[in-house]
XYZ file of C-alpha atoms in Angstrom:
201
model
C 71.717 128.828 98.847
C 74.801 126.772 97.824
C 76.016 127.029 101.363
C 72.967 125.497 102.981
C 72.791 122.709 100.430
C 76.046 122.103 101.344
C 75.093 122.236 104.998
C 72.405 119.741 103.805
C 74.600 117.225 102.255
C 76.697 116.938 105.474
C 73.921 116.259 107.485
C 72.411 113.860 105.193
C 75.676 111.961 104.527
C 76.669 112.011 108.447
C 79.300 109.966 109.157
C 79.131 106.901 111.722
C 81.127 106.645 114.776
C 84.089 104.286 114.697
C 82.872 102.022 117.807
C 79.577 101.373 116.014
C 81.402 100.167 112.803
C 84.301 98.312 114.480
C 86.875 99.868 112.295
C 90.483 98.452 112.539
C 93.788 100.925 113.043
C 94.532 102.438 109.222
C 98.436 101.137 109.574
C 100.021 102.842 107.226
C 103.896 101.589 105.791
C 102.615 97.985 106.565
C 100.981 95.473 104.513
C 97.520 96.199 103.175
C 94.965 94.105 104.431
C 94.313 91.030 102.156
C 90.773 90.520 100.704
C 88.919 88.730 97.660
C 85.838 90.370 96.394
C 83.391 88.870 93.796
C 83.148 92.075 90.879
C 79.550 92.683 89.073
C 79.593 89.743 86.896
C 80.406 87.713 89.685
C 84.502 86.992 89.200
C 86.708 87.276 92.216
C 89.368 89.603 92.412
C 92.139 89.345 95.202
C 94.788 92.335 96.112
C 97.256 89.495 96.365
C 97.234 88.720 92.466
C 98.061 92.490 91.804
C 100.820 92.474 94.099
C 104.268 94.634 92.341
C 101.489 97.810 91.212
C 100.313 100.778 92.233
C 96.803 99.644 93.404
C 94.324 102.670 94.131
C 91.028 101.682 96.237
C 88.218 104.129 95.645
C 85.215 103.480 98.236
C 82.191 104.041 95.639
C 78.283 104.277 96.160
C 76.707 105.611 93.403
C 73.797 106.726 95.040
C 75.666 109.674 97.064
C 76.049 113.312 95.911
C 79.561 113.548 96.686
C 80.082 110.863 94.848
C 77.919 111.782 91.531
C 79.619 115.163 91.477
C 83.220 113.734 91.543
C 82.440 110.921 88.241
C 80.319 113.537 86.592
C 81.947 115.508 83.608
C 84.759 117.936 85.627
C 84.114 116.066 88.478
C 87.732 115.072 89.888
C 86.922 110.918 89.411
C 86.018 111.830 85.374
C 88.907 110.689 84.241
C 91.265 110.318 86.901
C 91.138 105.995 86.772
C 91.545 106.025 82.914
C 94.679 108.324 82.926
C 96.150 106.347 85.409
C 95.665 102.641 84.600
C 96.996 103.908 81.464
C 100.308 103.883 83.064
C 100.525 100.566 84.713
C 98.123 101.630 88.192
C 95.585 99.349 89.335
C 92.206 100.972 90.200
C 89.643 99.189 92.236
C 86.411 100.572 93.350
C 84.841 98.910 96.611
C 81.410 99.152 97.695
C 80.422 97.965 101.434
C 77.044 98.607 101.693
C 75.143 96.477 103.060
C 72.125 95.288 100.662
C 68.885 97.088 99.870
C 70.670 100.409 101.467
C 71.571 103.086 99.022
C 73.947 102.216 96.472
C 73.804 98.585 96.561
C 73.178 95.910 93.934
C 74.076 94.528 91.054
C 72.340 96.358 88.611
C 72.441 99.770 90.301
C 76.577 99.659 89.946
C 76.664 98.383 86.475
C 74.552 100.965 85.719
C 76.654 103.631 87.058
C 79.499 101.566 85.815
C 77.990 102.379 81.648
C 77.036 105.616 83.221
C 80.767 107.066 84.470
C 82.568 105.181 81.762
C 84.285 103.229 84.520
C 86.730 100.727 83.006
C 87.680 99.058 86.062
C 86.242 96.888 88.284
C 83.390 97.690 91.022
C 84.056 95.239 93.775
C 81.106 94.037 96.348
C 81.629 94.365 99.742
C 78.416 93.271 101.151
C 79.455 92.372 104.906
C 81.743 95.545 105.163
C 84.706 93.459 106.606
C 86.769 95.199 103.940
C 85.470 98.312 104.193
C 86.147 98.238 107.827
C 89.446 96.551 107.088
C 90.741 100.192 105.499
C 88.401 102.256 108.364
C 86.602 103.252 105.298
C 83.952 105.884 106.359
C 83.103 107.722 103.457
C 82.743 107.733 99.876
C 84.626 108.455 98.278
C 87.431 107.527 100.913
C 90.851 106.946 98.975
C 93.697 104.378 99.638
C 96.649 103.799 97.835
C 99.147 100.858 98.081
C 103.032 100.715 96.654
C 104.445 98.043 94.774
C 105.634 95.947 97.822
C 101.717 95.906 98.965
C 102.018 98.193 101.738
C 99.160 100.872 102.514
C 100.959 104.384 102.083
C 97.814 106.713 101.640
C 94.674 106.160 103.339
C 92.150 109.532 103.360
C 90.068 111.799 100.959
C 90.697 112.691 97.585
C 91.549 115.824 97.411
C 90.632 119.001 99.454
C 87.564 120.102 97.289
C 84.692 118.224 98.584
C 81.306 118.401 96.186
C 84.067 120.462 93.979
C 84.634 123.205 96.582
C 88.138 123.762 97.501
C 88.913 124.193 101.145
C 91.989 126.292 101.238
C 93.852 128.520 99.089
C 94.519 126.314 96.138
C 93.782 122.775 94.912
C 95.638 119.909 96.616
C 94.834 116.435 95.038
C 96.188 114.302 97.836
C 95.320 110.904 95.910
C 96.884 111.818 92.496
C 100.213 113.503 94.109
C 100.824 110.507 96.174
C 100.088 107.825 93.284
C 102.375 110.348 90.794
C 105.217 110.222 93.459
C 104.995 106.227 93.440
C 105.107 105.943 89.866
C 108.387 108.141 90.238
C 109.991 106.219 92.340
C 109.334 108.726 95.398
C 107.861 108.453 98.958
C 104.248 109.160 99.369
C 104.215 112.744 100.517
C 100.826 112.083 102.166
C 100.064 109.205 104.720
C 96.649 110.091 106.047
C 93.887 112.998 105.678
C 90.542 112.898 106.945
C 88.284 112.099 104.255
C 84.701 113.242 103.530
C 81.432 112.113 101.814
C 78.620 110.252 102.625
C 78.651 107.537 105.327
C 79.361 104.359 104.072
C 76.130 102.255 104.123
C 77.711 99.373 106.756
């Protein structure tokens, strides 16, 4: 039963093809693409003015299962944010769907906002031009950018989507690569293919 939900999921949360989204190159070592995104009370907030941090983008729609099951409790987005901006990182989630599609609005993401316990900003991305920006196809779809503002990390989460490890053991791509920052170290991952739902360009 699990297995066909599973099998479900996929096909419900298809991904699009690159051509029909226009998604740029993911370059990773160079500068992050800039962008300025209004968050749900309106205020913009630029990548720019957190240049010199850690900054983690974290492609959200609260409307999609893979989603839901990584914010809910033991999901792997529970706490993750909190223990991080703790120490210093920058956390941004980014929605780019497009509006009335699943997901979108205002008061849907606030909601899920009070919902998750999400202390950082939800960022609108309405047009998608950031979204495809990153070639963000899923969510959750995971970048991470060093302290010089260069995209290091650009992929899924971990290896465990909907909380199912693929794989002999756990491997949290996102948190290793933001913990090796924080020390000082090279990001020992660059890119891995993410999964989810389709973003709703």
């Amino acid at each position: 039963m699990l297995k066909i939900a599973t099998l479900l999921l996929a096909t419900l949360c298809a991904t699009p093809t690159a051509s029909a989204t226009n998604f740029q190159e993911v370059s990773i070592g160079e500068p992050a693409p800039a962008f300025e995104l209004p968050d749900l009370s309106g205020e913009k907030v630029s990548l720019a003015s957190h240049k010199g941090k850690v900054v983690v983008l974290e492609w959200f729609n609260p409307g999609c299962p893979f989603v839901k099951q990584a914010h809910e409790p033991g999901g792997a987005l529970e706490t993750m944010a909190s223990s991080w901006t703790e120490k210093g990182v920058v956390w941004l989630a980014i929605n780019s769907g497009t509006p009335g599609k699943q997901g979108t609005g205002v008061e849907v993401n606030k909601d899920a906002q009070k919902k998750w316990n999400m202390a950082h900003p939800v960022l609108l991305d309405e047009d998608g031009k950031v979204g495809r920006s990153y070639a963000a196809k899923t969510t959750p779809q995971m970048v991470v950018i060093d302290e010089k503002g260069n995209q290091v990390y650009n992929g899924a989460l971990d290896n465990a989507p909907f909380g199912k490890v693929k794989g002999d053991s756990l491997t949290p791509f996102t948190a290793q690569v933001i913990e090796a920052l924080i020390d000082g170290k090279s990001s020992p991952h660059s890119r891995t293919k993410p999964y989810g739902c389709s973003v709703k360009y």
